[in-house]
PDB file of C-alpha atoms in Angstrom:
ATOM      1  CA  MET A 115       0.000   0.000   0.000  1.00 53.00           C
ATOM      2  CA  LYS A 116       2.763   2.416   0.958  1.00 64.00           C
ATOM      3  CA  ARG A 117       4.685   1.539  -2.192  1.00 73.00           C
ATOM      4  CA  SER A 118       1.707   2.347  -4.443  1.00 72.00           C
ATOM      5  CA  ARG A 119       1.351   5.767  -2.792  1.00 66.00           C
ATOM      6  CA  GLN A 120       5.036   6.456  -3.369  1.00 72.00           C
ATOM      7  CA  ARG A 121       4.669   5.374  -6.995  1.00 72.00           C
ATOM      8  CA  ARG A 122       1.671   7.680  -7.502  1.00 71.00           C
ATOM      9  CA  LEU A 123       3.600  10.578  -5.976  1.00 68.00           C
ATOM     10  CA  HIS A 124       6.583   9.806  -8.231  1.00 69.00           C
ATOM     11  CA  ILE A 125       4.331   9.737 -11.302  1.00 72.00           C
ATOM     12  CA  MET A 126       2.728  13.039 -10.298  1.00 74.00           C
ATOM     13  CA  ARG A 127       6.118  14.676  -9.815  1.00 76.00           C
ATOM     14  CA  ARG A 128       7.252  13.352 -13.186  1.00 80.00           C
ATOM     15  CA  GLY A 129       4.048  14.759 -14.702  1.00 80.00           C
ATOM     16  CA  LEU A 130       4.887  18.126 -13.176  1.00 82.00           C
ATOM     17  CA  TRP A 131       8.324  18.076 -14.811  1.00 86.00           C
ATOM     18  CA  TYR A 132       6.814  17.116 -18.167  1.00 87.00           C
ATOM     19  CA  SER A 133       4.281  19.939 -17.835  1.00 86.00           C
ATOM     20  CA  LEU A 134       7.008  22.443 -16.973  1.00 87.00           C
ATOM     21  CA  ALA A 135       9.125  21.261 -19.905  1.00 90.00           C
ATOM     22  CA  LEU A 136       6.138  21.610 -22.240  1.00 91.00           C
ATOM     23  CA  CYS A 137       5.475  25.078 -20.843  1.00 89.00           C
ATOM     24  CA  LEU A 138       9.068  26.167 -21.486  1.00 92.00           C
ATOM     25  CA  TRP A 139       8.954  24.667 -24.977  1.00 94.00           C
ATOM     26  CA  ILE A 140       5.763  26.604 -25.809  1.00 93.00           C
ATOM     27  CA  LEU A 141       7.271  29.822 -24.448  1.00 93.00           C
ATOM     28  CA  LEU A 142      10.430  29.283 -26.495  1.00 96.00           C
ATOM     29  CA  ILE A 143       8.469  28.566 -29.682  1.00 96.00           C
ATOM     30  CA  GLY A 144       6.223  31.528 -28.908  1.00 95.00           C
ATOM     31  CA  GLY A 145       9.214  33.803 -28.370  1.00 95.00           C
ATOM     32  CA  VAL A 146      10.829  32.763 -31.636  1.00 97.00           C
ATOM     33  CA  GLY A 147       7.489  33.063 -33.442  1.00 96.00           C
ATOM     34  CA  PHE A 148       6.868  36.612 -32.209  1.00 96.00           C
ATOM     35  CA  TRP A 149      10.458  37.559 -32.991  1.00 96.00           C
ATOM     36  CA  LEU A 150      10.031  36.347 -36.582  1.00 95.00           C
ATOM     37  CA  LEU A 151       6.453  37.594 -37.161  1.00 95.00           C
ATOM     38  CA  GLU A 152       6.482  41.008 -35.499  1.00 94.00           C
ATOM     39  CA  PRO A 153       8.634  43.789 -36.941  1.00 93.00           C
ATOM     40  CA  GLY A 154       8.562  45.673 -33.602  1.00 90.00           C
ATOM     41  CA  ILE A 155      10.138  42.778 -31.725  1.00 93.00           C
ATOM     42  CA  ASP A 156      13.859  43.313 -32.274  1.00 93.00           C
ATOM     43  CA  THR A 157      15.397  40.689 -29.992  1.00 95.00           C
ATOM     44  CA  LEU A 158      14.657  37.122 -29.012  1.00 94.00           C
ATOM     45  CA  GLN A 159      14.409  38.297 -25.389  1.00 95.00           C
ATOM     46  CA  ASP A 160      11.601  40.676 -26.371  1.00 95.00           C
ATOM     47  CA  GLY A 161       9.887  37.815 -28.206  1.00 95.00           C
ATOM     48  CA  LEU A 162      10.166  35.604 -25.124  1.00 94.00           C
ATOM     49  CA  TRP A 163       8.771  38.397 -22.947  1.00 95.00           C
ATOM     50  CA  LEU A 164       5.824  38.871 -25.300  1.00 94.00           C
ATOM     51  CA  ALA A 165       5.256  35.091 -25.398  1.00 94.00           C
ATOM     52  CA  PHE A 166       5.266  34.910 -21.591  1.00 93.00           C
ATOM     53  CA  THR A 167       2.911  37.850 -21.062  1.00 92.00           C
ATOM     54  CA  THR A 168       0.637  36.535 -23.804  1.00 92.00           C
ATOM     55  CA  ALA A 169       0.609  32.908 -22.588  1.00 90.00           C
ATOM     56  CA  ALA A 170      -0.004  33.993 -19.001  1.00 86.00           C
ATOM     57  CA  THR A 171      -2.710  36.388 -20.266  1.00 83.00           C
ATOM     58  CA  VAL A 172      -1.048  39.214 -18.329  1.00 85.00           C
ATOM     59  CA  GLY A 173      -0.697  41.556 -21.281  1.00 79.00           C
ATOM     60  CA  TYR A 174       1.221  44.480 -19.767  1.00 81.00           C
ATOM     61  CA  GLY A 175       0.830  46.430 -22.987  1.00 82.00           C
ATOM     62  CA  ASP A 176       4.493  47.315 -23.326  1.00 85.00           C
ATOM     63  CA  MET A 177       4.677  45.018 -26.366  1.00 88.00           C
ATOM     64  CA  VAL A 178       1.721  43.868 -28.414  1.00 89.00           C
ATOM     65  CA  PRO A 179       1.376  41.957 -31.679  1.00 91.00           C
ATOM     66  CA  ARG A 180       0.459  44.433 -34.427  1.00 92.00           C
ATOM     67  CA  THR A 181       0.392  42.357 -37.608  1.00 94.00           C
ATOM     68  CA  PRO A 182      -2.495  40.008 -38.475  1.00 94.00           C
ATOM     69  CA  ALA A 183      -0.100  37.046 -38.444  1.00 94.00           C
ATOM     70  CA  GLY A 184       1.244  38.124 -35.040  1.00 93.00           C
ATOM     71  CA  ARG A 185      -2.277  38.454 -33.650  1.00 94.00           C
ATOM     72  CA  ALA A 186      -3.288  35.030 -34.950  1.00 96.00           C
ATOM     73  CA  PHE A 187      -0.111  33.600 -33.454  1.00 95.00           C
ATOM     74  CA  ALA A 188      -0.952  35.353 -30.163  1.00 94.00           C
ATOM     75  CA  VAL A 189      -4.323  33.570 -30.072  1.00 95.00           C
ATOM     76  CA  LEU A 190      -2.512  30.253 -30.479  1.00 95.00           C
ATOM     77  CA  VAL A 191      -0.003  31.172 -27.750  1.00 94.00           C
ATOM     78  CA  VAL A 192      -2.841  32.182 -25.386  1.00 93.00           C
ATOM     79  CA  LEU A 193      -4.695  28.903 -25.935  1.00 94.00           C
ATOM     80  CA  LEU A 194      -1.590  26.755 -25.566  1.00 93.00           C
ATOM     81  CA  GLY A 195      -0.384  28.829 -22.624  1.00 90.00           C
ATOM     82  CA  LEU A 196      -3.661  28.476 -20.762  1.00 90.00           C
ATOM     83  CA  ALA A 197      -3.714  24.740 -21.357  1.00 90.00           C
ATOM     84  CA  VAL A 198      -0.136  24.145 -20.268  1.00 89.00           C
ATOM     85  CA  LEU A 199      -0.229  26.516 -17.292  1.00 86.00           C
ATOM     86  CA  SER A 200      -3.394  24.721 -16.199  1.00 88.00           C
ATOM     87  CA  LEU A 201      -1.509  21.413 -16.413  1.00 87.00           C
ATOM     88  CA  VAL A 202       1.299  22.788 -14.257  1.00 86.00           C
ATOM     89  CA  THR A 203      -1.172  24.120 -11.690  1.00 87.00           C
ATOM     90  CA  ALA A 204      -3.101  20.844 -11.649  1.00 87.00           C
ATOM     91  CA  SER A 205       0.108  18.831 -11.232  1.00 85.00           C
ATOM     92  CA  LEU A 206       1.183  20.964  -8.278  1.00 86.00           C
ATOM     93  CA  ALA A 207      -2.254  20.712  -6.694  1.00 87.00           C
ATOM     94  CA  ALA A 208      -2.277  16.925  -7.132  1.00 84.00           C
ATOM     95  CA  ILE A 209       1.096  16.621  -5.403  1.00 81.00           C
ATOM     96  CA  PHE A 210      -0.047  18.729  -2.438  1.00 83.00           C
ATOM     97  CA  VAL A 211      -3.367  16.901  -2.128  1.00 84.00           C
ATOM     98  CA  GLU A 212      -1.692  13.473  -2.373  1.00 80.00           C
ATOM     99  CA  GLN A 213       0.787  14.442   0.347  1.00 79.00           C
ATOM    100  CA  GLU A 214      -2.043  15.647   2.584  1.00 81.00           C
ATOM    101  CA  VAL A 215      -4.031  12.460   1.993  1.00 80.00           C
ATOM    102  CA  GLN A 216      -0.930  10.374   2.665  1.00 78.00           C
ATOM    103  CA  ASP A 217      -0.377  12.196   5.982  1.00 81.00           C
ATOM    104  CA  GLU A 218      -3.997  11.556   6.981  1.00 85.00           C
ATOM    105  CA  VAL A 219      -3.720   7.859   6.099  1.00 84.00           C
ATOM    106  CA  VAL A 220      -0.517   7.502   8.124  1.00 85.00           C
ATOM    107  CA  ALA A 221      -2.141   9.213  11.122  1.00 87.00           C
ATOM    108  CA  GLU A 222      -5.180   6.932  10.837  1.00 90.00           C
ATOM    109  CA  GLU A 223      -2.983   3.827  10.557  1.00 91.00           C
ATOM    110  CA  MET A 224      -1.041   4.882  13.654  1.00 92.00           C
ATOM    111  CA  GLN A 225      -4.265   5.378  15.596  1.00 94.00           C
ATOM    112  CA  ILE A 226      -5.496   1.912  14.571  1.00 94.00           C
ATOM    113  CA  GLU A 227      -2.144   0.409  15.555  1.00 94.00           C
ATOM    114  CA  HIS A 228      -2.352   2.034  19.007  1.00 94.00           C
ATOM    115  CA  GLU A 229      -5.898   0.733  19.477  1.00 95.00           C
ATOM    116  CA  LEU A 230      -4.818  -2.782  18.487  1.00 95.00           C
ATOM    117  CA  MET A 231      -1.887  -2.660  20.895  1.00 95.00           C
ATOM    118  CA  ARG A 232      -4.260  -1.600  23.704  1.00 96.00           C
ATOM    119  CA  GLU A 233      -6.533  -4.526  22.844  1.00 96.00           C
ATOM    120  CA  ILE A 234      -3.599  -6.951  22.832  1.00 96.00           C
ATOM    121  CA  ARG A 235      -2.466  -5.721  26.256  1.00 96.00           C
ATOM    122  CA  ALA A 236      -6.013  -6.090  27.615  1.00 95.00           C
ATOM    123  CA  LEU A 237      -6.313  -9.619  26.202  1.00 95.00           C
ATOM    124  CA  ARG A 238      -2.951 -10.608  27.663  1.00 96.00           C
ATOM    125  CA  ALA A 239      -4.055  -9.285  31.045  1.00 95.00           C
ATOM    126  CA  GLN A 240      -7.270 -11.318  30.780  1.00 94.00           C
ATOM    127  CA  VAL A 241      -5.340 -14.477  29.869  1.00 94.00           C
ATOM    128  CA  GLN A 242      -2.964 -13.919  32.775  1.00 93.00           C
ATOM    129  CA  SER A 243      -5.911 -13.362  35.121  1.00 92.00           C
ATOM    130  CA  LEU A 244      -7.553 -16.591  33.955  1.00 92.00           C
ATOM    131  CA  GLN A 245      -4.305 -18.507  34.343  1.00 91.00           C
ATOM    132  CA  ASP A 246      -3.881 -17.139  37.867  1.00 90.00           C
ATOM    133  CA  ARG A 247      -7.432 -18.227  38.763  1.00 91.00           C
ATOM    134  CA  MET A 248      -6.934 -21.734  37.422  1.00 90.00           C
ATOM    135  CA  GLY A 249      -3.903 -22.278  39.611  1.00 80.00           C
ATOM    136  CA  PRO A 250      -0.493 -23.881  39.091  1.00 75.00           C
ATOM    137  CA  SER A 251      -1.844 -27.378  38.319  1.00 63.00           C
ATOM    138  CA  SER A 252      -3.252 -26.269  34.959  1.00 52.00           C
ATOM    139  CA  PRO A 253      -1.162 -26.672  31.838  1.00 58.00           C
ATOM    140  CA  THR A 254       0.328 -23.474  30.447  1.00 56.00           C
ATOM    141  CA  PRO A 255       1.326 -22.927  26.843  1.00 59.00           C
ATOM    142  CA  ASP A 256       5.010 -22.940  27.846  1.00 60.00           C
ATOM    143  CA  LYS A 257       4.860 -26.166  29.925  1.00 55.00           C
ATOM    144  CA  PRO A 258       2.502 -28.868  28.640  1.00 55.00           C
ATOM    145  CA  GLN A 259       1.569 -31.435  31.337  1.00 56.00           C
ATOM    146  CA  ASN A 260       1.491 -34.645  29.341  1.00 55.00           C
ATOM    147  CA  GLN A 261       4.959 -34.476  27.811  1.00 54.00           C
ATOM    148  CA  GLN A 262       7.384 -37.188  28.843  1.00 53.00           C
ATOM    149  CA  VAL A 263      11.098 -36.653  28.896  1.00 48.00           C
ATOM    150  CA  ARG A 264      12.958 -39.266  26.867  1.00 52.00           C
ATOM    151  CA  PRO A 265      16.563 -40.131  27.576  1.00 46.00           C
TER     152      PRO A 265
END
């Protein structure tokens, strides 16, 4: 059970890394695309900035796509950016929720273990009490009465 939880957490973390890699790839492609399509974007850094603000739907207004091709490309970057940023957010949320659930399960398992240990102690006390009542002539699990010693 514990191993399957660890595996799920590992898969979720791997999914987060894949989502982040996809996000960076989209931003890089977006930056290059804006740099090639927009005459006002002079450097790749400006293209990356425009891709980031467009994908995150921040839109500071310091740089905007002005050509029809740049605007169409911006729509694509917004759609892809929203999808991928949603994946990143969902992956992070899944990791946090899984960790919280795992902590709750561990706490519940510990509580059950403590209850079982209390029950075992109570049962042992009852067995000891019954053995004490029956007296020393009764067989005990450690010393059976009918065993003969052979030379």
